[in-house]
Amino acid sequence: MLFYWFIFLLIATIALYYRDKKVAFYFIALLLMVMGVIRARTVGSDLNGGYWSEYIAMGENPASWGIVMHQFEKGFSWIMAKFKFNISKDPLIFFHTLFFITFLNYLIFIYRESKYKWLSLVFMMAFAYYFQLYNGMRQEFCYSIILLALSFYILRRQKYLCFILVVIVVSFLFHKSMILMLLLIVLHHFYTKFTTKFMIMAIVISSATSLTLARFASEQMSLLSIYLDDGTSNFSNYMQNTSLMGQYSQISNLLNSLFCIYTVYTYRYKKNFFLACYVFGIILLNILTPINWIFQRIAYPFMFYRIITYADLWYDIPKKNEKILFRFAVILLAIIMFQNRLIADNYQDVVPYISVFF
């Protein structure tokens, strides 16, 4: 665990104090990339679980796919099989390559869309989005492609149809839950109409009535699940299962909600698409996690954009005292969230960090 704290403090120091910010971004990006592509099999739950066994067991014939991980979408299984029988039968080489491509997509998005990209990378690690690349590899690979589509088709050229096609195709090929990213179009179209008061009230209502809203959402999701059920989908099963209702961290949700409210108020001086996405993610977190903790993975892709919002606020808050207060608050939150992530699963997830070389 101390290794991660050392890396976190190192990249934070470089981001804040190294004068050439472009060099700082490239150094941090390279360091995090190397960490991911040389990590051992034991770092991250996916490599240490069914992903590894599925890769070893699968053959070239599609009939042999899904012996271990029946929930894999056909597109992901096809990529695994093609890599195995054309490039390398070593699972570690495949998953390291997958990490490289996924994180590279993230880096391209952050480089293009974050004004303070060097600090956004620090927040990406602080709030555990970096560790998601170790543990949600299918979803993260799918989402990274959607990030590129968002940058190239929506934020720059507003080609909504192209974005819709990309989201639909990659969702059904790699991870069905990512079909919800179509909501980014709605957020992009209306975010300029979202007032500070409206966003704060939406967060408060979703937090205060989370269990009531969760029960209603659960009923609707159960009805919608039939459209995603192909006989192998874990996602559709989660949508129908209510046995874990209420088994979630209320403290974590409350802390996230309160800080989001604070962020919205602090960002009151201008409209921002990424802020709207962050707020929507918090609302989803409040409504969906009471149904099943796994649904936090639906909220996280929307909450991800806070790494850009926080970086903007770090530098751009016009009032000096307010800027100092925000910096103190976000540092405190980052420390809490980072430590909380490291101790997840009784130190048996990403901790300890082990390299394939040592």
mmCIF file of C-alpha atoms in Angstrom:
data_model
loop_
_atom_site.group_PDB
_atom_site.id
_atom_site.type_symbol
_atom_site.label_atom_id
_atom_site.label_comp_id
_atom_site.label_asym_id
_atom_site.label_seq_id
_atom_site.Cartn_x
_atom_site.Cartn_y
_atom_site.Cartn_z
ATOM 1 C CA MET A 1 0.000 0.000 0.000
ATOM 2 C CA LEU A 2 2.886 2.360 0.710
ATOM 3 C CA PHE A 3 3.979 1.977 -2.915
ATOM 4 C CA TYR A 4 0.707 3.496 -4.147
ATOM 5 C CA TRP A 5 0.976 6.353 -1.675
ATOM 6 C CA PHE A 6 4.506 7.040 -2.872
ATOM 7 C CA ILE A 7 3.349 7.110 -6.518
ATOM 8 C CA PHE A 8 0.361 9.290 -5.654
ATOM 9 C CA LEU A 9 2.449 11.831 -3.748
ATOM 10 C CA LEU A 10 5.095 11.772 -6.485
ATOM 11 C CA ILE A 11 2.703 12.536 -9.337
ATOM 12 C CA ALA A 12 0.860 15.146 -7.250
ATOM 13 C CA THR A 13 4.134 16.915 -6.496
ATOM 14 C CA ILE A 14 5.172 16.845 -10.148
ATOM 15 C CA ALA A 15 1.768 18.081 -11.314
ATOM 16 C CA LEU A 16 1.716 20.997 -8.896
ATOM 17 C CA TYR A 17 5.334 22.106 -8.768
ATOM 18 C CA TYR A 18 7.094 21.121 -11.989
ATOM 19 C CA ARG A 19 7.157 24.227 -14.157
ATOM 20 C CA ASP A 20 6.792 22.619 -17.571
ATOM 21 C CA LYS A 21 3.246 21.293 -17.255
ATOM 22 C CA LYS A 22 3.330 19.540 -20.630
ATOM 23 C CA VAL A 23 6.348 17.521 -19.534
ATOM 24 C CA ALA A 24 4.614 16.860 -16.206
ATOM 25 C CA PHE A 25 1.600 15.421 -18.033
ATOM 26 C CA TYR A 26 3.737 13.139 -20.190
ATOM 27 C CA PHE A 27 5.786 11.938 -17.216
ATOM 28 C CA ILE A 28 2.708 11.135 -15.121
ATOM 29 C CA ALA A 29 1.021 9.450 -18.084
ATOM 30 C CA LEU A 30 4.109 7.342 -18.789
ATOM 31 C CA LEU A 31 4.515 6.332 -15.151
ATOM 32 C CA LEU A 32 0.891 5.224 -14.811
ATOM 33 C CA MET A 33 1.059 3.436 -18.157
ATOM 34 C CA VAL A 34 4.176 1.487 -17.163
ATOM 35 C CA MET A 35 2.614 0.535 -13.830
ATOM 36 C CA GLY A 36 -0.342 -0.969 -15.646
ATOM 37 C CA VAL A 37 1.502 -2.855 -18.364
ATOM 38 C CA ILE A 38 4.049 -4.501 -16.067
ATOM 39 C CA ARG A 39 1.734 -5.406 -13.185
ATOM 40 C CA ALA A 40 1.617 -9.025 -12.101
ATOM 41 C CA ARG A 41 -1.407 -11.276 -12.379
ATOM 42 C CA THR A 42 -2.277 -10.770 -8.706
ATOM 43 C CA VAL A 43 -2.859 -7.014 -9.091
ATOM 44 C CA GLY A 44 -6.558 -6.500 -9.740
ATOM 45 C CA SER A 45 -9.469 -8.870 -9.342
ATOM 46 C CA ASP A 46 -10.064 -9.492 -13.065
ATOM 47 C CA LEU A 47 -6.645 -11.003 -13.795
ATOM 48 C CA ASN A 48 -6.798 -13.079 -10.657
ATOM 49 C CA GLY A 49 -10.242 -14.403 -11.528
ATOM 50 C CA GLY A 50 -12.263 -15.664 -14.456
ATOM 51 C CA TYR A 51 -10.661 -13.542 -17.163
ATOM 52 C CA TRP A 52 -7.424 -15.495 -16.918
ATOM 53 C CA SER A 53 -9.144 -18.880 -16.856
ATOM 54 C CA GLU A 54 -11.378 -17.969 -19.797
ATOM 55 C CA TYR A 55 -8.378 -16.980 -21.913
ATOM 56 C CA ILE A 56 -6.610 -20.268 -21.200
ATOM 57 C CA ALA A 57 -9.715 -22.403 -21.786
ATOM 58 C CA MET A 58 -11.045 -20.824 -24.984
ATOM 59 C CA GLY A 59 -10.344 -22.235 -28.437
ATOM 60 C CA GLU A 60 -10.623 -20.800 -31.931
ATOM 61 C CA ASN A 61 -14.107 -22.210 -32.370
ATOM 62 C CA PRO A 62 -16.765 -19.827 -30.970
ATOM 63 C CA ALA A 63 -18.495 -22.864 -29.478
ATOM 64 C CA SER A 64 -15.657 -23.023 -26.944
ATOM 65 C CA TRP A 65 -16.061 -19.415 -25.838
ATOM 66 C CA GLY A 66 -17.697 -18.642 -22.511
ATOM 67 C CA ILE A 67 -16.828 -21.908 -20.799
ATOM 68 C CA VAL A 68 -15.635 -19.992 -17.745
ATOM 69 C CA MET A 69 -17.054 -16.492 -18.289
ATOM 70 C CA HIS A 70 -20.381 -17.042 -19.996
ATOM 71 C CA GLN A 71 -21.307 -13.382 -19.530
ATOM 72 C CA PHE A 72 -18.643 -12.105 -21.940
ATOM 73 C CA GLU A 73 -20.061 -10.309 -24.958
ATOM 74 C CA LYS A 74 -19.165 -11.920 -28.285
ATOM 75 C CA GLY A 75 -17.028 -9.000 -29.379
ATOM 76 C CA PHE A 76 -14.739 -9.270 -26.381
ATOM 77 C CA SER A 77 -14.488 -13.048 -26.718
ATOM 78 C CA TRP A 78 -13.651 -12.637 -30.419
ATOM 79 C CA ILE A 79 -10.809 -10.223 -29.619
ATOM 80 C CA MET A 80 -9.443 -12.609 -26.996
ATOM 81 C CA ALA A 81 -9.554 -15.577 -29.373
ATOM 82 C CA LYS A 82 -7.964 -13.690 -32.267
ATOM 83 C CA PHE A 83 -5.178 -12.420 -30.025
ATOM 84 C CA LYS A 84 -4.585 -15.844 -28.496
ATOM 85 C CA PHE A 85 -4.297 -17.741 -31.773
ATOM 86 C CA ASN A 86 -2.578 -15.055 -33.834
ATOM 87 C CA ILE A 87 -0.312 -13.181 -31.429
ATOM 88 C CA SER A 88 0.275 -14.875 -28.072
ATOM 89 C CA LYS A 89 -1.208 -17.613 -25.923
ATOM 90 C CA ASP A 90 0.126 -15.884 -22.804
ATOM 91 C CA PRO A 91 -2.880 -14.296 -21.023
ATOM 92 C CA LEU A 92 -0.708 -11.652 -19.388
ATOM 93 C CA ILE A 93 0.438 -10.296 -22.748
ATOM 94 C CA PHE A 94 -3.172 -9.948 -23.890
ATOM 95 C CA PHE A 95 -4.347 -8.181 -20.739
ATOM 96 C CA HIS A 96 -1.340 -5.874 -20.669
ATOM 97 C CA THR A 97 -2.062 -4.969 -24.288
ATOM 98 C CA LEU A 98 -5.701 -4.368 -23.407
ATOM 99 C CA PHE A 99 -4.668 -2.055 -20.570
ATOM 100 C CA PHE A 100 -2.299 -0.170 -22.870
ATOM 101 C CA ILE A 101 -5.025 0.493 -25.451
ATOM 102 C CA THR A 102 -7.632 1.406 -22.834
ATOM 103 C CA PHE A 103 -5.422 3.803 -20.894
ATOM 104 C CA LEU A 104 -4.115 5.345 -24.123
ATOM 105 C CA ASN A 105 -7.706 6.144 -25.100
ATOM 106 C CA TYR A 106 -8.211 7.782 -21.711
ATOM 107 C CA LEU A 107 -5.038 9.809 -22.134
ATOM 108 C CA ILE A 108 -6.104 11.053 -25.557
ATOM 109 C CA PHE A 109 -9.453 12.163 -24.150
ATOM 110 C CA ILE A 110 -7.907 13.912 -21.153
ATOM 111 C CA TYR A 111 -5.268 15.575 -23.325
ATOM 112 C CA ARG A 112 -7.931 16.920 -25.683
ATOM 113 C CA GLU A 113 -10.581 17.939 -23.168
ATOM 114 C CA SER A 114 -8.892 18.947 -19.910
ATOM 115 C CA LYS A 115 -7.396 22.426 -19.687
ATOM 116 C CA TYR A 116 -5.262 21.269 -16.774
ATOM 117 C CA LYS A 117 -4.605 17.744 -17.962
ATOM 118 C CA TRP A 118 -1.642 17.100 -15.653
ATOM 119 C CA LEU A 119 -3.815 17.626 -12.574
ATOM 120 C CA SER A 120 -6.709 15.625 -14.038
ATOM 121 C CA LEU A 121 -4.414 12.584 -14.115
ATOM 122 C CA VAL A 122 -3.676 13.045 -10.421
ATOM 123 C CA PHE A 123 -7.396 13.168 -9.662
ATOM 124 C CA MET A 124 -7.933 10.120 -11.866
ATOM 125 C CA MET A 125 -5.703 8.148 -9.529
ATOM 126 C CA ALA A 126 -6.903 9.834 -6.335
ATOM 127 C CA PHE A 127 -10.538 8.942 -6.977
ATOM 128 C CA ALA A 128 -9.749 5.377 -8.080
ATOM 129 C CA TYR A 129 -10.714 5.682 -11.754
ATOM 130 C CA TYR A 130 -7.215 4.503 -12.604
ATOM 131 C CA PHE A 131 -7.732 1.357 -10.529
ATOM 132 C CA GLN A 132 -10.932 0.646 -12.431
ATOM 133 C CA LEU A 133 -8.704 -0.136 -15.402
ATOM 134 C CA TYR A 134 -7.319 -3.045 -13.345
ATOM 135 C CA ASN A 135 -10.717 -4.391 -12.293
ATOM 136 C CA GLY A 136 -13.356 -3.614 -14.896
ATOM 137 C CA MET A 137 -11.415 -4.319 -18.055
ATOM 138 C CA ARG A 138 -14.305 -4.997 -20.435
ATOM 139 C CA GLN A 139 -16.319 -2.023 -19.253
ATOM 140 C CA GLU A 140 -13.293 0.274 -19.218
ATOM 141 C CA PHE A 141 -12.194 -0.784 -22.706
ATOM 142 C CA CYS A 142 -15.706 -0.113 -23.991
ATOM 143 C CA TYR A 143 -15.959 3.196 -22.131
ATOM 144 C CA SER A 144 -12.571 4.380 -23.391
ATOM 145 C CA ILE A 145 -13.797 4.036 -26.973
ATOM 146 C CA ILE A 146 -16.923 6.003 -26.072
ATOM 147 C CA LEU A 147 -14.732 8.730 -24.562
ATOM 148 C CA LEU A 148 -12.962 9.136 -27.890
ATOM 149 C CA ALA A 149 -16.294 9.233 -29.706
ATOM 150 C CA LEU A 150 -17.526 11.873 -27.258
ATOM 151 C CA SER A 151 -14.462 14.009 -27.879
ATOM 152 C CA PHE A 152 -14.385 13.662 -31.663
ATOM 153 C CA TYR A 153 -18.101 13.534 -32.494
ATOM 154 C CA ILE A 154 -19.940 15.489 -29.774
ATOM 155 C CA LEU A 155 -17.690 18.024 -28.086
ATOM 156 C CA ARG A 156 -16.009 19.229 -31.259
ATOM 157 C CA ARG A 157 -18.386 18.578 -34.157
ATOM 158 C CA GLN A 158 -21.778 17.667 -32.645
ATOM 159 C CA LYS A 159 -22.235 14.676 -34.927
ATOM 160 C CA TYR A 160 -24.810 12.966 -32.752
ATOM 161 C CA LEU A 161 -25.645 10.154 -35.168
ATOM 162 C CA CYS A 162 -22.006 9.023 -35.356
ATOM 163 C CA PHE A 163 -21.793 9.019 -31.574
ATOM 164 C CA ILE A 164 -25.021 7.020 -31.262
ATOM 165 C CA LEU A 165 -23.749 4.383 -33.688
ATOM 166 C CA VAL A 166 -20.427 4.043 -31.851
ATOM 167 C CA VAL A 167 -22.114 3.664 -28.455
ATOM 168 C CA ILE A 168 -24.612 1.066 -29.683
ATOM 169 C CA VAL A 169 -21.989 -1.012 -31.498
ATOM 170 C CA VAL A 170 -19.325 -1.058 -28.772
ATOM 171 C CA SER A 171 -21.900 -1.602 -26.008
ATOM 172 C CA PHE A 172 -23.309 -4.749 -27.556
ATOM 173 C CA LEU A 173 -19.855 -5.978 -28.583
ATOM 174 C CA PHE A 174 -18.012 -5.338 -25.320
ATOM 175 C CA HIS A 175 -20.239 -4.296 -22.375
ATOM 176 C CA LYS A 176 -24.003 -3.824 -22.531
ATOM 177 C CA SER A 177 -24.210 -1.457 -19.565
ATOM 178 C CA MET A 178 -22.415 1.210 -21.580
ATOM 179 C CA ILE A 179 -25.530 1.736 -23.699
ATOM 180 C CA LEU A 180 -26.465 4.244 -20.983
ATOM 181 C CA MET A 181 -23.754 6.537 -22.312
ATOM 182 C CA LEU A 182 -26.302 7.596 -24.921
ATOM 183 C CA LEU A 183 -27.573 9.863 -22.145
ATOM 184 C CA LEU A 184 -24.481 11.999 -22.708
ATOM 185 C CA ILE A 185 -26.263 13.377 -25.762
ATOM 186 C CA VAL A 186 -29.168 14.552 -23.605
ATOM 187 C CA LEU A 187 -26.813 16.103 -21.064
ATOM 188 C CA HIS A 188 -24.829 17.846 -23.788
ATOM 189 C CA HIS A 189 -27.985 19.278 -25.328
ATOM 190 C CA PHE A 190 -29.470 20.623 -22.079
ATOM 191 C CA TYR A 191 -26.533 21.362 -19.746
ATOM 192 C CA THR A 192 -26.633 25.112 -20.434
ATOM 193 C CA LYS A 193 -30.169 25.155 -19.014
ATOM 194 C CA PHE A 194 -29.159 23.526 -15.711
ATOM 195 C CA THR A 195 -28.974 26.228 -13.055
ATOM 196 C CA THR A 196 -26.940 25.905 -9.885
ATOM 197 C CA LYS A 197 -30.134 25.753 -7.819
ATOM 198 C CA PHE A 198 -31.649 23.061 -10.037
ATOM 199 C CA MET A 199 -28.582 20.801 -9.815
ATOM 200 C CA ILE A 200 -28.276 21.190 -6.049
ATOM 201 C CA MET A 201 -31.963 20.404 -5.542
ATOM 202 C CA ALA A 202 -31.679 17.329 -7.776
ATOM 203 C CA ILE A 203 -28.780 16.005 -5.692
ATOM 204 C CA VAL A 204 -30.562 16.710 -2.398
ATOM 205 C CA ILE A 205 -33.776 15.003 -3.524
ATOM 206 C CA SER A 206 -31.950 11.957 -4.912
ATOM 207 C CA SER A 207 -30.000 11.610 -1.661
ATOM 208 C CA ALA A 208 -32.910 12.182 0.719
ATOM 209 C CA THR A 209 -35.279 9.820 -1.109
ATOM 210 C CA SER A 210 -32.717 7.334 -2.409
ATOM 211 C CA LEU A 211 -34.397 4.164 -1.094
ATOM 212 C CA THR A 212 -37.839 5.209 -2.357
ATOM 213 C CA LEU A 213 -36.452 6.115 -5.765
ATOM 214 C CA ALA A 214 -34.408 2.904 -5.757
ATOM 215 C CA ARG A 215 -37.510 0.756 -5.317
ATOM 216 C CA PHE A 216 -39.232 2.535 -8.199
ATOM 217 C CA ALA A 217 -36.114 2.282 -10.380
ATOM 218 C CA SER A 218 -35.788 -1.404 -9.521
ATOM 219 C CA GLU A 219 -39.293 -2.095 -10.809
ATOM 220 C CA GLN A 220 -38.579 -0.322 -14.096
ATOM 221 C CA MET A 221 -35.201 -2.020 -14.520
ATOM 222 C CA SER A 222 -36.778 -5.421 -14.014
ATOM 223 C CA LEU A 223 -39.118 -4.694 -16.923
ATOM 224 C CA LEU A 224 -36.301 -3.401 -19.128
ATOM 225 C CA SER A 225 -33.997 -6.325 -18.350
ATOM 226 C CA ILE A 226 -35.754 -8.606 -20.843
ATOM 227 C CA TYR A 227 -34.390 -6.505 -23.697
ATOM 228 C CA LEU A 228 -30.812 -7.116 -22.573
ATOM 229 C CA ASP A 229 -31.200 -10.760 -21.607
ATOM 230 C CA ASP A 230 -29.521 -13.014 -24.167
ATOM 231 C CA GLY A 231 -29.160 -15.913 -21.744
ATOM 232 C CA THR A 232 -25.616 -14.969 -20.740
ATOM 233 C CA SER A 233 -25.882 -11.400 -19.478
ATOM 234 C CA ASN A 234 -24.944 -10.693 -15.862
ATOM 235 C CA PHE A 235 -26.190 -7.159 -16.360
ATOM 236 C CA SER A 236 -29.778 -8.253 -16.987
ATOM 237 C CA ASN A 237 -29.597 -10.545 -13.942
ATOM 238 C CA TYR A 238 -28.478 -7.642 -11.757
ATOM 239 C CA MET A 239 -31.426 -5.614 -13.060
ATOM 240 C CA GLN A 240 -33.853 -8.302 -11.903
ATOM 241 C CA ASN A 241 -32.231 -9.086 -8.547
ATOM 242 C CA THR A 242 -33.478 -7.136 -5.516
ATOM 243 C CA SER A 243 -31.962 -9.349 -2.810
ATOM 244 C CA LEU A 244 -29.192 -6.811 -2.122
ATOM 245 C CA MET A 245 -31.575 -3.859 -1.741
ATOM 246 C CA GLY A 246 -30.229 -1.442 0.867
ATOM 247 C CA GLN A 247 -26.823 -3.123 1.237
ATOM 248 C CA TYR A 248 -24.603 -0.178 0.343
ATOM 249 C CA SER A 249 -22.459 2.466 2.007
ATOM 250 C CA GLN A 250 -24.737 5.341 2.975
ATOM 251 C CA ILE A 251 -21.774 7.281 4.355
ATOM 252 C CA SER A 252 -19.893 7.073 1.056
ATOM 253 C CA ASN A 253 -22.946 8.161 -0.926
ATOM 254 C CA LEU A 254 -23.631 11.023 1.470
ATOM 255 C CA LEU A 255 -20.019 12.206 1.324
ATOM 256 C CA ASN A 256 -20.044 12.113 -2.470
ATOM 257 C CA SER A 257 -23.360 13.983 -2.574
ATOM 258 C CA LEU A 258 -22.255 16.706 -0.170
ATOM 259 C CA PHE A 259 -19.028 17.329 -2.018
ATOM 260 C CA CYS A 260 -20.848 17.420 -5.339
ATOM 261 C CA ILE A 261 -23.197 20.079 -3.941
ATOM 262 C CA TYR A 262 -20.172 22.053 -2.774
ATOM 263 C CA THR A 263 -18.592 21.689 -6.219
ATOM 264 C CA VAL A 264 -21.747 22.850 -8.000
ATOM 265 C CA TYR A 265 -21.950 25.923 -5.776
ATOM 266 C CA THR A 266 -18.269 26.685 -6.281
ATOM 267 C CA TYR A 267 -18.673 26.311 -10.060
ATOM 268 C CA ARG A 268 -21.650 28.695 -10.071
ATOM 269 C CA TYR A 269 -19.899 31.292 -12.226
ATOM 270 C CA LYS A 270 -20.270 29.349 -15.497
ATOM 271 C CA LYS A 271 -22.043 26.440 -17.191
ATOM 272 C CA ASN A 272 -20.052 23.287 -17.805
ATOM 273 C CA PHE A 273 -20.903 20.022 -19.557
ATOM 274 C CA PHE A 274 -18.532 17.941 -17.451
ATOM 275 C CA LEU A 275 -20.050 19.338 -14.252
ATOM 276 C CA ALA A 276 -23.520 18.325 -15.477
ATOM 277 C CA CYS A 277 -22.259 14.785 -16.158
ATOM 278 C CA TYR A 278 -20.728 14.624 -12.678
ATOM 279 C CA VAL A 279 -24.002 15.722 -11.076
ATOM 280 C CA PHE A 280 -25.951 13.161 -13.086
ATOM 281 C CA GLY A 281 -23.503 10.480 -11.948
ATOM 282 C CA ILE A 282 -24.117 11.372 -8.299
ATOM 283 C CA ILE A 283 -27.883 11.181 -8.846
ATOM 284 C CA LEU A 284 -27.464 7.720 -10.394
ATOM 285 C CA LEU A 285 -25.234 6.713 -7.482
ATOM 286 C CA ASN A 286 -27.938 7.708 -4.993
ATOM 287 C CA ILE A 287 -30.721 5.953 -6.882
ATOM 288 C CA LEU A 288 -29.033 2.774 -8.133
ATOM 289 C CA THR A 289 -26.561 1.675 -5.446
ATOM 290 C CA PRO A 290 -29.349 0.951 -2.904
ATOM 291 C CA ILE A 291 -30.628 -1.652 -5.404
ATOM 292 C CA ASN A 292 -27.273 -3.374 -5.816
ATOM 293 C CA TRP A 293 -23.788 -2.101 -5.015
ATOM 294 C CA ILE A 294 -22.614 -3.279 -8.471
ATOM 295 C CA PHE A 295 -24.624 -0.451 -10.043
ATOM 296 C CA GLN A 296 -22.070 2.038 -8.806
ATOM 297 C CA ARG A 297 -20.252 0.984 -11.975
ATOM 298 C CA ILE A 298 -23.051 2.639 -13.947
ATOM 299 C CA ALA A 299 -22.675 5.883 -12.001
ATOM 300 C CA TYR A 300 -18.871 5.999 -12.153
ATOM 301 C CA PRO A 301 -18.568 6.678 -15.909
ATOM 302 C CA PHE A 302 -20.636 9.843 -15.425
ATOM 303 C CA MET A 303 -18.837 10.797 -12.210
ATOM 304 C CA PHE A 304 -15.506 10.330 -13.992
ATOM 305 C CA TYR A 305 -15.728 13.825 -15.477
ATOM 306 C CA ARG A 306 -15.167 15.354 -12.071
ATOM 307 C CA ILE A 307 -11.441 14.878 -12.622
ATOM 308 C CA ILE A 308 -11.718 17.666 -15.203
ATOM 309 C CA THR A 309 -14.079 19.770 -13.079
ATOM 310 C CA TYR A 310 -11.844 19.596 -9.996
ATOM 311 C CA ALA A 311 -8.778 20.536 -12.038
ATOM 312 C CA ASP A 312 -10.606 23.557 -13.455
ATOM 313 C CA LEU A 313 -11.664 24.707 -10.007
ATOM 314 C CA TRP A 314 -8.184 24.197 -8.584
ATOM 315 C CA TYR A 315 -6.866 26.932 -10.862
ATOM 316 C CA ASP A 316 -9.845 29.018 -12.013
ATOM 317 C CA ILE A 317 -11.877 29.980 -8.934
ATOM 318 C CA PRO A 318 -11.797 33.789 -9.086
ATOM 319 C CA LYS A 319 -11.899 34.480 -5.328
ATOM 320 C CA LYS A 320 -8.638 33.680 -3.534
ATOM 321 C CA ASN A 321 -10.156 32.585 -0.212
ATOM 322 C CA GLU A 322 -12.682 30.382 -1.985
ATOM 323 C CA LYS A 323 -9.903 28.823 -4.056
ATOM 324 C CA ILE A 324 -7.856 28.029 -0.945
ATOM 325 C CA LEU A 325 -10.886 26.461 0.739
ATOM 326 C CA PHE A 326 -11.668 24.324 -2.299
ATOM 327 C CA ARG A 327 -8.078 23.110 -2.561
ATOM 328 C CA PHE A 328 -8.082 22.094 1.092
ATOM 329 C CA ALA A 329 -11.448 20.336 0.737
ATOM 330 C CA VAL A 330 -10.576 18.405 -2.427
ATOM 331 C CA ILE A 331 -7.223 17.313 -0.970
ATOM 332 C CA LEU A 332 -9.004 15.999 2.123
ATOM 333 C CA LEU A 333 -11.598 14.168 0.021
ATOM 334 C CA ALA A 334 -8.891 12.728 -2.232
ATOM 335 C CA ILE A 335 -6.968 11.358 0.756
ATOM 336 C CA ILE A 336 -10.102 9.720 2.178
ATOM 337 C CA MET A 337 -11.200 8.211 -1.132
ATOM 338 C CA PHE A 338 -7.723 7.046 -2.106
ATOM 339 C CA GLN A 339 -7.118 5.298 1.203
ATOM 340 C CA ASN A 340 -10.610 3.805 1.148
ATOM 341 C CA ARG A 341 -9.924 2.330 -2.283
ATOM 342 C CA LEU A 342 -6.616 0.811 -1.218
ATOM 343 C CA ILE A 343 -8.151 -1.015 1.731
ATOM 344 C CA ALA A 344 -11.045 -2.392 -0.352
ATOM 345 C CA ASP A 345 -11.573 -6.155 -0.215
ATOM 346 C CA ASN A 346 -9.337 -6.463 2.861
ATOM 347 C CA TYR A 347 -6.193 -5.419 1.002
ATOM 348 C CA GLN A 348 -6.660 -8.258 -1.511
ATOM 349 C CA ASP A 349 -7.477 -6.312 -4.666
ATOM 350 C CA VAL A 350 -4.879 -3.933 -6.091
ATOM 351 C CA VAL A 351 -2.781 -4.230 -2.931
ATOM 352 C CA PRO A 352 0.032 -5.125 -2.852
ATOM 353 C CA TYR A 353 1.432 -3.878 -6.134
ATOM 354 C CA ILE A 354 3.661 -6.524 -7.707
ATOM 355 C CA SER A 355 5.495 -6.218 -11.008
ATOM 356 C CA VAL A 356 6.204 -9.071 -13.405
ATOM 357 C CA PHE A 357 9.867 -8.104 -13.038
ATOM 358 C CA PHE A 358 10.144 -7.955 -9.241
#
